[in-house]
Coordinates of C-alpha atoms in Angstrom, one line a residue:
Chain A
X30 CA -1.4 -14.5 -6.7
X31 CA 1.6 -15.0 -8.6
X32 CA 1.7 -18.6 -9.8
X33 CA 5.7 -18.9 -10.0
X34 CA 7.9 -21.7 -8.8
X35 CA 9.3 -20.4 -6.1
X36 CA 13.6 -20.7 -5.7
X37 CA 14.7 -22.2 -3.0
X38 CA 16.5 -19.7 -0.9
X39 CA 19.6 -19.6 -0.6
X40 CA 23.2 -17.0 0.0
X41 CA 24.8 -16.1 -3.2
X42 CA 27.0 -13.4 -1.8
X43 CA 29.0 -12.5 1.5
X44 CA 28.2 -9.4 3.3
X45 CA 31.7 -7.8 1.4
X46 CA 30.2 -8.5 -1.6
X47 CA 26.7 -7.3 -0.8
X48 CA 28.8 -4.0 0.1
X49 CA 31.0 -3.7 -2.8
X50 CA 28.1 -4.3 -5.0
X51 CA 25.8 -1.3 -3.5
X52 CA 29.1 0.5 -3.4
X53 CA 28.9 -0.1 -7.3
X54 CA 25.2 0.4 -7.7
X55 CA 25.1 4.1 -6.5
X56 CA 26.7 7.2 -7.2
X57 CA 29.2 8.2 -4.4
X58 CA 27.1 11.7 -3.6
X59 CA 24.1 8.9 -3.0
X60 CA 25.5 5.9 -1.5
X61 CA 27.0 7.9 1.5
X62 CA 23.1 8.1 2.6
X63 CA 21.9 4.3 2.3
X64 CA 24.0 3.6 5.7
X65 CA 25.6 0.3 5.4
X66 CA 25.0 -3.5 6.0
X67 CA 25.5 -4.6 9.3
X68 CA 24.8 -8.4 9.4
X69 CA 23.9 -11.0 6.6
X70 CA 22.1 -14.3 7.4
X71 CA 20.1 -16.5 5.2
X72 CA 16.7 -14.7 4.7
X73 CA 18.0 -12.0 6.9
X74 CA 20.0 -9.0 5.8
X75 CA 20.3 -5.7 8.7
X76 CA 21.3 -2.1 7.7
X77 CA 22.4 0.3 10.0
X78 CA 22.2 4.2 8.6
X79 CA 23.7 7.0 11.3
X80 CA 21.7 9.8 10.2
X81 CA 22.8 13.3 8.3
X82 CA 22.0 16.8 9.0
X83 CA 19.9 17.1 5.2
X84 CA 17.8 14.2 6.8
X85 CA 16.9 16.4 10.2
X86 CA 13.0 17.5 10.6
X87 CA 12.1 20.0 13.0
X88 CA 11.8 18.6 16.7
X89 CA 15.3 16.4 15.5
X90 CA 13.6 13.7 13.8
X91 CA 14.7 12.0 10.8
X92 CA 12.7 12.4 7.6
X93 CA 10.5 10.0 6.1
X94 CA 11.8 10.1 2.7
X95 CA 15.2 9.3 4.5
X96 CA 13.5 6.6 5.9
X97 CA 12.0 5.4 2.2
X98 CA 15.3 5.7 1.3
X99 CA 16.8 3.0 3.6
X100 CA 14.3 0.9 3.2
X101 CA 14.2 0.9 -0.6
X102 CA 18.2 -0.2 -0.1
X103 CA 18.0 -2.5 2.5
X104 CA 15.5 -4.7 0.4
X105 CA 17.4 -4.4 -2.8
X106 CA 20.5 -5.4 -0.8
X107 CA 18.9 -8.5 0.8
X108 CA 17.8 -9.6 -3.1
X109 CA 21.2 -8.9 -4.4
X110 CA 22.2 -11.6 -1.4
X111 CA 19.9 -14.1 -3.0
X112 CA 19.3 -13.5 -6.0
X113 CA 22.9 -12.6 -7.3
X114 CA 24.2 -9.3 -8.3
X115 CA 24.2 -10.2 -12.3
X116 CA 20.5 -8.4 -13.1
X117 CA 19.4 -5.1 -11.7
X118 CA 16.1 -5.7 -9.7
X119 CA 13.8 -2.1 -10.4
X120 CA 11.8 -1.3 -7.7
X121 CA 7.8 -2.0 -8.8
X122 CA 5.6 -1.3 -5.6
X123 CA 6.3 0.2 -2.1
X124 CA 4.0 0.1 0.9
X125 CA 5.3 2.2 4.2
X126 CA 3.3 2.3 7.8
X127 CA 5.3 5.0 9.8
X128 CA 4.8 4.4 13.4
X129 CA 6.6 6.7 14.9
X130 CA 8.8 9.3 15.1
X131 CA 12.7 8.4 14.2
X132 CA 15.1 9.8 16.2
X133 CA 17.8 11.7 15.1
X134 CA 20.3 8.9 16.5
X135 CA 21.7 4.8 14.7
X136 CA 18.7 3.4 12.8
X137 CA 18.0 0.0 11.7
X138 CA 16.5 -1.8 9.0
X139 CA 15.9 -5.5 8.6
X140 CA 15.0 -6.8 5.5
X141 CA 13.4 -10.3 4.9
X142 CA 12.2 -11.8 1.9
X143 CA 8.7 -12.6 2.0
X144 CA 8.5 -14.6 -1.7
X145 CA 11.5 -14.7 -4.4
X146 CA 9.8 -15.9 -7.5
X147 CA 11.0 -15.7 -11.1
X148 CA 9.7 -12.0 -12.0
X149 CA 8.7 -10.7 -8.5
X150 CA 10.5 -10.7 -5.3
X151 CA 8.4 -9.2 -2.5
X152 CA 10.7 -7.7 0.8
X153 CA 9.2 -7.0 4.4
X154 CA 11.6 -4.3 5.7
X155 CA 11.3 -2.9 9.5
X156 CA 13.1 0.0 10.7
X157 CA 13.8 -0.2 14.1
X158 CA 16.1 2.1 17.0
X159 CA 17.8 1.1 20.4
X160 CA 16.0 -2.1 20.6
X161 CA 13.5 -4.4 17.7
X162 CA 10.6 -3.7 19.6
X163 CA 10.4 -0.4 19.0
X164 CA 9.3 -0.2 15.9
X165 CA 9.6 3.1 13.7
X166 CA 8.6 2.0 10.3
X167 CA 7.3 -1.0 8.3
X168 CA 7.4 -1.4 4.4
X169 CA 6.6 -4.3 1.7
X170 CA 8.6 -3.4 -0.9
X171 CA 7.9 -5.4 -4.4
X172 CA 11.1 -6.0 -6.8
X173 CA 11.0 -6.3 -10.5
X174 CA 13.6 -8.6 -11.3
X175 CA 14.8 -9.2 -14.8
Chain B
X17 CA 5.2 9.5 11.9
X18 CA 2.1 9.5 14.9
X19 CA 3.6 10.5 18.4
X20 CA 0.8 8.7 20.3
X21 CA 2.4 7.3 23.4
X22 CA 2.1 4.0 23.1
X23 CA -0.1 2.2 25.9
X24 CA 1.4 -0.9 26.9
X25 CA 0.6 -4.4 24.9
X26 CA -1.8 -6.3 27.5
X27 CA -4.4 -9.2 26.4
X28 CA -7.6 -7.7 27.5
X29 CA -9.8 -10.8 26.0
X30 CA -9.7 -14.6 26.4
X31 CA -10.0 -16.5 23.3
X32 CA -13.9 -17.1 23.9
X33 CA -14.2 -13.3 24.7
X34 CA -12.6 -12.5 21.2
X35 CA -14.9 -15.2 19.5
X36 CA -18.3 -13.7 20.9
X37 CA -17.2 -10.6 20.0
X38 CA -16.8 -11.6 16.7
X39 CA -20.4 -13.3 16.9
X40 CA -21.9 -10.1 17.6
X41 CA -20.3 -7.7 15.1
X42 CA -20.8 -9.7 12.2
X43 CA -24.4 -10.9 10.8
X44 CA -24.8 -14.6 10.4
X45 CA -25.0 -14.7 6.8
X46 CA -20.9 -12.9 6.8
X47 CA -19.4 -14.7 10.1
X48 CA -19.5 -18.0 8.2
X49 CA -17.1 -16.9 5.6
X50 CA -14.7 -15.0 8.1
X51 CA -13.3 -18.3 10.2
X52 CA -12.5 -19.4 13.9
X53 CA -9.9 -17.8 16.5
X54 CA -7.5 -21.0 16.4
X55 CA -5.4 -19.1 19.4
X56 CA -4.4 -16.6 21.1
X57 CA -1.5 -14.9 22.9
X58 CA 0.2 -11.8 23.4
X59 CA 0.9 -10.1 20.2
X60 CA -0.6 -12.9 18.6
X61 CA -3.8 -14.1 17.3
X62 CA -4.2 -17.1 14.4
X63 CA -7.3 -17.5 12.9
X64 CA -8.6 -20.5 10.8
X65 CA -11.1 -20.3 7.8
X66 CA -11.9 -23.4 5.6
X67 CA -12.9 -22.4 2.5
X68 CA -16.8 -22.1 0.9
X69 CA -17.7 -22.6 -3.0
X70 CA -18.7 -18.8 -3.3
X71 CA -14.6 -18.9 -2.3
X72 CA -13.7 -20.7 -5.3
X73 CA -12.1 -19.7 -8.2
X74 CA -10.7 -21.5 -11.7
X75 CA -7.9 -23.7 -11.2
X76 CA -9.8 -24.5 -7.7
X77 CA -8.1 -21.8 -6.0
X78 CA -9.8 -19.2 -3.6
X79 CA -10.4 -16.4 -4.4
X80 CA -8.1 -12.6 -3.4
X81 CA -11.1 -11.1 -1.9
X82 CA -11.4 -14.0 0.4
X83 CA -8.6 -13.4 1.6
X84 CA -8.7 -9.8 2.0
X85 CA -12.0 -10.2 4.3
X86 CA -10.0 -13.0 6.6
X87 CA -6.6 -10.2 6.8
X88 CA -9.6 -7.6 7.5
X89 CA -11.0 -9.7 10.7
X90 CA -7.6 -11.1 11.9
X91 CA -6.9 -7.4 12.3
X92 CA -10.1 -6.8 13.9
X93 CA -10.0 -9.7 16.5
X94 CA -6.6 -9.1 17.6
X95 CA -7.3 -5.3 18.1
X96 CA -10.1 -6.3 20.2
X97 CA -8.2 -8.8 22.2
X98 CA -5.3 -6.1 23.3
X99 CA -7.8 -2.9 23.1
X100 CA -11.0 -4.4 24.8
X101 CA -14.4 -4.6 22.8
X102 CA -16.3 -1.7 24.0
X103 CA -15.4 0.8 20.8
X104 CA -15.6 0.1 17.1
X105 CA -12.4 0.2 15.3
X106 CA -12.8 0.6 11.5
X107 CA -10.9 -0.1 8.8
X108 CA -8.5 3.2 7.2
X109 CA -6.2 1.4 5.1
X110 CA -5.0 -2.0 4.0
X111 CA -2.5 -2.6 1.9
X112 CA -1.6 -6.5 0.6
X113 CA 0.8 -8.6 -1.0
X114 CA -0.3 -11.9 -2.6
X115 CA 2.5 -14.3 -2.7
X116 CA 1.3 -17.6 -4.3
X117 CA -2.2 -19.1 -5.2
X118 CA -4.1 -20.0 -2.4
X119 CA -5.2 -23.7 -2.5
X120 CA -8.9 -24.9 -1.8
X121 CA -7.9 -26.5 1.5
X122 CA -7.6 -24.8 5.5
X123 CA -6.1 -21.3 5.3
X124 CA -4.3 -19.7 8.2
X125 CA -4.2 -15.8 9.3
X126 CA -1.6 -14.7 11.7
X127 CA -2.1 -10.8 13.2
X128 CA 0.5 -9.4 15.3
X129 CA 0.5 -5.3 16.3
X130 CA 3.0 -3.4 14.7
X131 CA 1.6 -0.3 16.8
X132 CA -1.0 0.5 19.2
X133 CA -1.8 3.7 19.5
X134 CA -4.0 6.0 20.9
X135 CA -6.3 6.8 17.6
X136 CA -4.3 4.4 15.2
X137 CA -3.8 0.9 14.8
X138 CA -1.1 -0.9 12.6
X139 CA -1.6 -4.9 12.3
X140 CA 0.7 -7.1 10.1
X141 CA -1.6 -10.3 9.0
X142 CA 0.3 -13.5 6.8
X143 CA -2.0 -15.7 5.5
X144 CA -0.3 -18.9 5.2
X145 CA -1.3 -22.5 4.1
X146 CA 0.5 -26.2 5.1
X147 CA 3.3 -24.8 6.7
X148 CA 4.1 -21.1 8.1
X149 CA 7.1 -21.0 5.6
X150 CA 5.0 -21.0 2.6
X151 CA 3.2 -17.3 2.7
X152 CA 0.1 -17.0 0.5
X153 CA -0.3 -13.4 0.8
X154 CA 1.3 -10.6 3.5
X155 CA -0.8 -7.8 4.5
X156 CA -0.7 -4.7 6.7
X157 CA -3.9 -3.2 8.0
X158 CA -4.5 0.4 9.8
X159 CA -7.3 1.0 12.1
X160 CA -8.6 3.8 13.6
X161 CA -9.9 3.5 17.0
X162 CA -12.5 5.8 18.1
Chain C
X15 CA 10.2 1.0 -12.5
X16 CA 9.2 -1.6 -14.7
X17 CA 10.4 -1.1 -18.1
X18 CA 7.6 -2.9 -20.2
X19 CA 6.8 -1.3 -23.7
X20 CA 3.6 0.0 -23.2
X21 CA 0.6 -1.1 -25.6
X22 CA -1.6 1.0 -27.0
X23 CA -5.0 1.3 -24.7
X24 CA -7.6 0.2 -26.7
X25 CA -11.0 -1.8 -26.2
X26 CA -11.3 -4.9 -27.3
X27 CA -14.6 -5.6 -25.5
X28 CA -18.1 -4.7 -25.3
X29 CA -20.0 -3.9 -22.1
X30 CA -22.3 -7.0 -23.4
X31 CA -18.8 -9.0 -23.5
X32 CA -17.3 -7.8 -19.9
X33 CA -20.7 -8.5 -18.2
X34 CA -20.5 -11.9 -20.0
X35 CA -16.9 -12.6 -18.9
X36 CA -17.6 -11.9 -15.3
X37 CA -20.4 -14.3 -15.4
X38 CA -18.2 -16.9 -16.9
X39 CA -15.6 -16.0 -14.2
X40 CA -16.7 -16.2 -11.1
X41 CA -19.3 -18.8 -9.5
X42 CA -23.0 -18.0 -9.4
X43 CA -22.5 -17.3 -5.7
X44 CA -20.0 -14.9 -5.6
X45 CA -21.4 -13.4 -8.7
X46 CA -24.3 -11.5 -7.4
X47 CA -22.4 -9.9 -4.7
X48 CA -20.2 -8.2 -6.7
X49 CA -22.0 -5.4 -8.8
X50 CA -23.1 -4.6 -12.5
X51 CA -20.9 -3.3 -15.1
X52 CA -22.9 0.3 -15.6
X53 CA -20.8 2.1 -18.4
X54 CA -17.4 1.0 -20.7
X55 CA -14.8 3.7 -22.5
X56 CA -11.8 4.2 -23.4
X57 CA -9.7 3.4 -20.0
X58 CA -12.8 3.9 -18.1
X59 CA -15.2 1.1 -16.6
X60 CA -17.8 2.2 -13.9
X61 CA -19.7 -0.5 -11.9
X62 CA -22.5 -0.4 -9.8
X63 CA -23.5 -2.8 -6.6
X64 CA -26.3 -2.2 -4.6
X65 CA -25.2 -3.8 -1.4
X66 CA -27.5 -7.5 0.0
X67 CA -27.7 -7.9 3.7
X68 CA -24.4 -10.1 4.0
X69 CA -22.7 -6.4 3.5
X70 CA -24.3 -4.9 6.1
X71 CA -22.7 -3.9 9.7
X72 CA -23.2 -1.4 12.5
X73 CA -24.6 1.6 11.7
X74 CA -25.7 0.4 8.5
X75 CA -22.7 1.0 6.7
X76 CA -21.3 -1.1 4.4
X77 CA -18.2 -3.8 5.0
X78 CA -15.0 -3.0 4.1
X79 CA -14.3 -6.6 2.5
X80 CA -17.3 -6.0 0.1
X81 CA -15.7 -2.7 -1.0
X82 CA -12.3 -4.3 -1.4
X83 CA -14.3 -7.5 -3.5
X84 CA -15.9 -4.4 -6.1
X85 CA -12.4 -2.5 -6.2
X86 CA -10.8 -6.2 -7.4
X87 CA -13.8 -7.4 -9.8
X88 CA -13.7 -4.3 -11.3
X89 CA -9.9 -3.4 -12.1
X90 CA -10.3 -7.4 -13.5
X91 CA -13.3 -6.1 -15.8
X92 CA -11.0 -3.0 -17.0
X93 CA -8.3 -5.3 -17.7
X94 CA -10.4 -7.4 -19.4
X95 CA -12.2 -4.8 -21.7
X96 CA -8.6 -3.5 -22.6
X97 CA -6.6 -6.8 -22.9
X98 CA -8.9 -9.1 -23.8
X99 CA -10.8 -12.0 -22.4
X100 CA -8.5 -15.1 -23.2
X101 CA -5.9 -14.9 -20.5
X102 CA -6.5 -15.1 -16.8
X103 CA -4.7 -12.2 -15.1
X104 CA -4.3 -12.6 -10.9
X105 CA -4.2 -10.0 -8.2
X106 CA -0.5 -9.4 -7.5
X107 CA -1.3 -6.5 -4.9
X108 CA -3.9 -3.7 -3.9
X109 CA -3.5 -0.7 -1.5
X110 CA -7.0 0.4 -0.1
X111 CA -7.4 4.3 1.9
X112 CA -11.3 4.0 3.2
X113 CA -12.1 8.0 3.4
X114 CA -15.7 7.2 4.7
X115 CA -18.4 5.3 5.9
X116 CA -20.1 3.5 3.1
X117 CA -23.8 3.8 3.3
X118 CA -26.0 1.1 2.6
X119 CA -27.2 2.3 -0.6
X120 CA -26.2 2.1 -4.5
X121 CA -22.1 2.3 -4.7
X122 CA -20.5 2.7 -7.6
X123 CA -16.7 2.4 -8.8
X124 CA -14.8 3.6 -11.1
X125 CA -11.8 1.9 -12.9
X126 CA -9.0 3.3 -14.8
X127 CA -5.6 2.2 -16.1
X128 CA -2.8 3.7 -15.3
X129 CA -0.4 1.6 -17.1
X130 CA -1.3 -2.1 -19.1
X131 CA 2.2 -3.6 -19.7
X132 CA 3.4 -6.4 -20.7
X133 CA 3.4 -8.7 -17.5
X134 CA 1.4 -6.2 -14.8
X135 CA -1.3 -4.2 -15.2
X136 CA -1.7 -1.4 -12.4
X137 CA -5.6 0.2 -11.9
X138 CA -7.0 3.0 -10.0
X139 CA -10.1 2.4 -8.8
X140 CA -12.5 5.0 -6.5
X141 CA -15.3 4.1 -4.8
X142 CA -18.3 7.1 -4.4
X143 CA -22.0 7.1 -3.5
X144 CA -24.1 9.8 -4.4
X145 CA -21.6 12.3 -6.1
X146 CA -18.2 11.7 -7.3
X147 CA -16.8 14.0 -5.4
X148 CA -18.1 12.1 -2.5
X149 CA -15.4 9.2 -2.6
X150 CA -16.1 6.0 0.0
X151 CA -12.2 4.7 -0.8
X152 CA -9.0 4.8 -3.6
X153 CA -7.3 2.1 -4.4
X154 CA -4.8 1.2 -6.5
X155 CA -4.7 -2.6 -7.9
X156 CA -1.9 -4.8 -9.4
X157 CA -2.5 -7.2 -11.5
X158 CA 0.2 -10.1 -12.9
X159 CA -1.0 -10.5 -16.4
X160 CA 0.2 -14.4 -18.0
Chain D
X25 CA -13.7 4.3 7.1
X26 CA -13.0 7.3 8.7
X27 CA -16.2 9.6 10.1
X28 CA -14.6 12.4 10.1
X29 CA -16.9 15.2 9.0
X30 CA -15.2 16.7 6.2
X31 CA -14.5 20.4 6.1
X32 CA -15.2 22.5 3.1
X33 CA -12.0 22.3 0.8
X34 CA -10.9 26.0 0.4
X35 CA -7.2 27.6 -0.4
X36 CA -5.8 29.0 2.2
X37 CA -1.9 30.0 1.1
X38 CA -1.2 31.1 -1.9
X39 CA 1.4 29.7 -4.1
X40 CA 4.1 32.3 -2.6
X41 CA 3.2 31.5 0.9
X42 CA 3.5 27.6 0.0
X43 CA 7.1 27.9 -1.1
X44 CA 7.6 30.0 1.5
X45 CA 6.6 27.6 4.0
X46 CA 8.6 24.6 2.3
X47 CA 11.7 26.8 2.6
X48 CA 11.2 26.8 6.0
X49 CA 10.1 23.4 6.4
X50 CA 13.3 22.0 5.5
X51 CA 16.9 22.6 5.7
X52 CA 18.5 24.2 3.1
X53 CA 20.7 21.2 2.1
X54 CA 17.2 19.0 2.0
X55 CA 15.3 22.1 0.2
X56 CA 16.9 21.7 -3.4
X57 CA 16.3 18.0 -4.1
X58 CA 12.6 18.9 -3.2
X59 CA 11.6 21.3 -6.6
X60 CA 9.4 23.7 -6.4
X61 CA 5.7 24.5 -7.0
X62 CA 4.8 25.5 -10.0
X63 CA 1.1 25.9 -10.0
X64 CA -1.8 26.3 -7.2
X65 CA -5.1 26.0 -7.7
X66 CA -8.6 24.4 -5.0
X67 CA -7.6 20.9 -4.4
X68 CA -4.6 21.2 -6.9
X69 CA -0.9 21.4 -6.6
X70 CA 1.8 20.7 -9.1
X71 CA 5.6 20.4 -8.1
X72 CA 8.3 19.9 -10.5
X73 CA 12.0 18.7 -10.0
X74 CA 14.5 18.7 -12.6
X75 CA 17.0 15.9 -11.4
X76 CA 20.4 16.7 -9.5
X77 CA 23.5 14.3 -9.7
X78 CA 23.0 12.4 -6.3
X79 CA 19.6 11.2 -8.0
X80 CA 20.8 9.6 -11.1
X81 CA 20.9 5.5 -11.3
X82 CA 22.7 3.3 -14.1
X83 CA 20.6 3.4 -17.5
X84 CA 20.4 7.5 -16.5
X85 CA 17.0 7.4 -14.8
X86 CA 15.9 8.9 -11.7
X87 CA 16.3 7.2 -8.5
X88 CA 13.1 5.9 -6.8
X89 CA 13.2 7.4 -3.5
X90 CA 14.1 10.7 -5.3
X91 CA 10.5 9.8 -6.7
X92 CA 9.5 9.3 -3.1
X93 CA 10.6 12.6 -1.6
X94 CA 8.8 14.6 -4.3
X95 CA 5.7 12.3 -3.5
X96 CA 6.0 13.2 -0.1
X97 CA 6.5 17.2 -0.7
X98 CA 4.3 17.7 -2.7
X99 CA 1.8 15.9 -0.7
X100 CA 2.6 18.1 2.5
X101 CA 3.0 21.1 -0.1
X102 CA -0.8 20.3 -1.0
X103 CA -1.9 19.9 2.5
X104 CA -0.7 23.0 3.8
X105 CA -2.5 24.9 1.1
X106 CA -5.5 24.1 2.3
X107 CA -5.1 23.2 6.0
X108 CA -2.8 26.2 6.5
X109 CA 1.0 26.4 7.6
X110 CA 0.3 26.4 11.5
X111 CA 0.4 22.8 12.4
X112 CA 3.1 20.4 11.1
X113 CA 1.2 17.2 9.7
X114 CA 3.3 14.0 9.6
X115 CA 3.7 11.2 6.9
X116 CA 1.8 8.1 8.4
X117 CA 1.6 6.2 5.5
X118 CA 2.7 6.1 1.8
X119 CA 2.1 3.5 -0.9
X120 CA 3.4 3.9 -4.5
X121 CA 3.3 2.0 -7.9
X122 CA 5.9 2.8 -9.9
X123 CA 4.8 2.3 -14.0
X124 CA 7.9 3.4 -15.6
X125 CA 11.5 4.4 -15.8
X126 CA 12.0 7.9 -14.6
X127 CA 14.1 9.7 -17.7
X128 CA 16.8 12.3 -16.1
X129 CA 14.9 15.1 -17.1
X130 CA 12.1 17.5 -15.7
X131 CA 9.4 15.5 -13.6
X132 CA 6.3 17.0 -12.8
X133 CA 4.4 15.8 -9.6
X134 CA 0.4 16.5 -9.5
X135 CA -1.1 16.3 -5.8
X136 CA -5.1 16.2 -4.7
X137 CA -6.5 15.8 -1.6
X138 CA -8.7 12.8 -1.5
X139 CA -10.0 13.6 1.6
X140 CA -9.2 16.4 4.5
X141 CA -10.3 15.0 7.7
X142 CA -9.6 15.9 11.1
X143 CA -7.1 14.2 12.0
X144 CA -6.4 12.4 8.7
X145 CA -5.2 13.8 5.3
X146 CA -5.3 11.4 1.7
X147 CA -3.9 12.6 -1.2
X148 CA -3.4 11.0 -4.4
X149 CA 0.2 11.8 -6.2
X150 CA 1.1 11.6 -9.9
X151 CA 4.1 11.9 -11.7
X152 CA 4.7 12.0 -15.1
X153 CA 7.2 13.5 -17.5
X154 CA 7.0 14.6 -21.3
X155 CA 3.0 14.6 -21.0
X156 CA 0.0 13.9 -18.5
X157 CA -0.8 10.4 -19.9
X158 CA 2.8 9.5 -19.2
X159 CA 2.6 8.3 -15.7
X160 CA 5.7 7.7 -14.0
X161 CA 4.5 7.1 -11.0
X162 CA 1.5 7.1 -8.7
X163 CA 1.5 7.3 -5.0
X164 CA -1.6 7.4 -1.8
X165 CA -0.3 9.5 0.8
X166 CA -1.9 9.7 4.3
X167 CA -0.7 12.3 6.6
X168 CA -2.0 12.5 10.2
X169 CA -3.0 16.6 11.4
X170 CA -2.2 17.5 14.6

């Protein structure tokens, strides 16, 4: 029960800059995996990640460390959007339900913050394809930040 | 990734249903400290629990495991209400965030399915107090149904 | 990743002195419910709790929300004996696999560090009745040290 | 709690037939960010990884869901030594702590199975670099069985 005053929330970055600043944050042989930020709201950031052929399981689903992968992006993204890109947030803790099996077709992730204090940011992300209710994957994702 | 098909999300239990069944799962001397159904919809149970000294803590908060036990039977009750009450889900994994200190005053527990599947359950509880903005803790609870 | 220099592990306490602190901790009725402190080492705290009737549900198995209230008092009683008994530290998160029924008989846990930094501490605890290799749950604890 | 009744833990692949089966598990272009498994012994696996470019982050440590795919390998890796390579278990959920930056250099991933159920799998995940007591990383993986 961390005892931090929370920040009140609010935008520090547009979705361009959210872009350029994953763009800077991973290697190019990396980034081209972390799919790319479809919407940006307050409190409310949405990935959208077209799998690759090195993410395909058997029976053409995608894998869950691909998965892991988009979700540990989509919540550092929606941080970066808050929080400003100045520090590097580590990742601290990650908690994934899979709930079923991703398709090997567009996937989405939406990433909401769920507390932003000083040290700790705390991220729900859900992973969702062809429409919200079908839910493929849920995460809380605790941030370090600096 | 489970491939259960998922059955269809249908309330199978009326708020006095879900409370009764509550009655008569837990012994007297434990339903006390596990609250009230508030309400009830689809997707959508609250529950209310006003905290007891053995809840209390230094600094008069309450206390994590407190908390843990009201996520626990949120995620219970609102299994029941969509699943029916004949079969005895237990708990196979719980995983939570807590988010700020939890005041000695009314707390609230929302559970909404994440999935509903044949063998496995996913429930996301938020424990909240004052207003639903201000999350104490976040939680996400799997069951498996007999 | 946090990136906290690590202390040295060493005790600081006593078994006398842990079993004192969680007496001074937590309110007389809470107190009893949550188990003895059996054996203290190096990075290694085993508690025992013999369950009360409050524990008890169908099929005389033991609740989940008492296992989850020995997991938390006794990664707090490890952090204690290893960081000493001044500060409060407060559950930041815990992640809980139940791997079977708890019998309504003696439980024991055991704690361990896994890493004591500056501003978290993250335990391991198992739960086992009989034999070790009979584990009841795992569970891995976070703890926001002040 | 699961009630599974727990069969006998026993090897049933030997380390040759484990790779084997990982080379066939995943596409080639997967395969080599996955390591390979080093040692094989009753409820004991050991992976190690030595880090390729696409996995390196600013401050030259290891991404974290590079830290997450080895989790999840050598967690299925594990599994089908002692379930056997027939049936394809899938991820259902996976919750890590992460203790410390992960250097570029060899990582070594430790899996044991908490508990092989029926239709459940929980295995416990270490990694570490340098020495044992080093822990990078710990991660609960439960995989459903088909």
């Amino acid at each position: 029960m961390a005892q931090d005053p929370t920040p009140t929330l609010e935008l520090r970055l547009t979705i361009e800059q959210v872009s350029s600043f994953l763009d800077e944050a991973f290697p190019p042989s990396a980034r081209a995996s972390l799919g790319e930020v479809e919407s940006l709201a307050l409190n409310h950031l949405r990935m959208r990640l077209d799998p690759n052929e090195s993410m395909r399981r058997p029976g053409d689903i995608v894998s869950g460390p691909a998965l892991m992968a988009l979700v540990d992006v989509a919540a550092y993204a929606v941080i970066a959007a808050h929080h400003g890109p100045e520090a590097m947030a580590v990742t601290n803790s990650l908690s994934i339900s899979f709930l079923r099996a991703c398709r090997f077709e567009a996937i989405f992730a939406e990433a909401r913050i769920l507390k932003l204090g000083r040290r700790l940011a705390t991220i729900d992300v859900r992973i969702w394809q062809r429409t919200e209710d079908r839910l493929i994957a849920q995460s809380t994702v605790g941030y370090a930040l600096p």
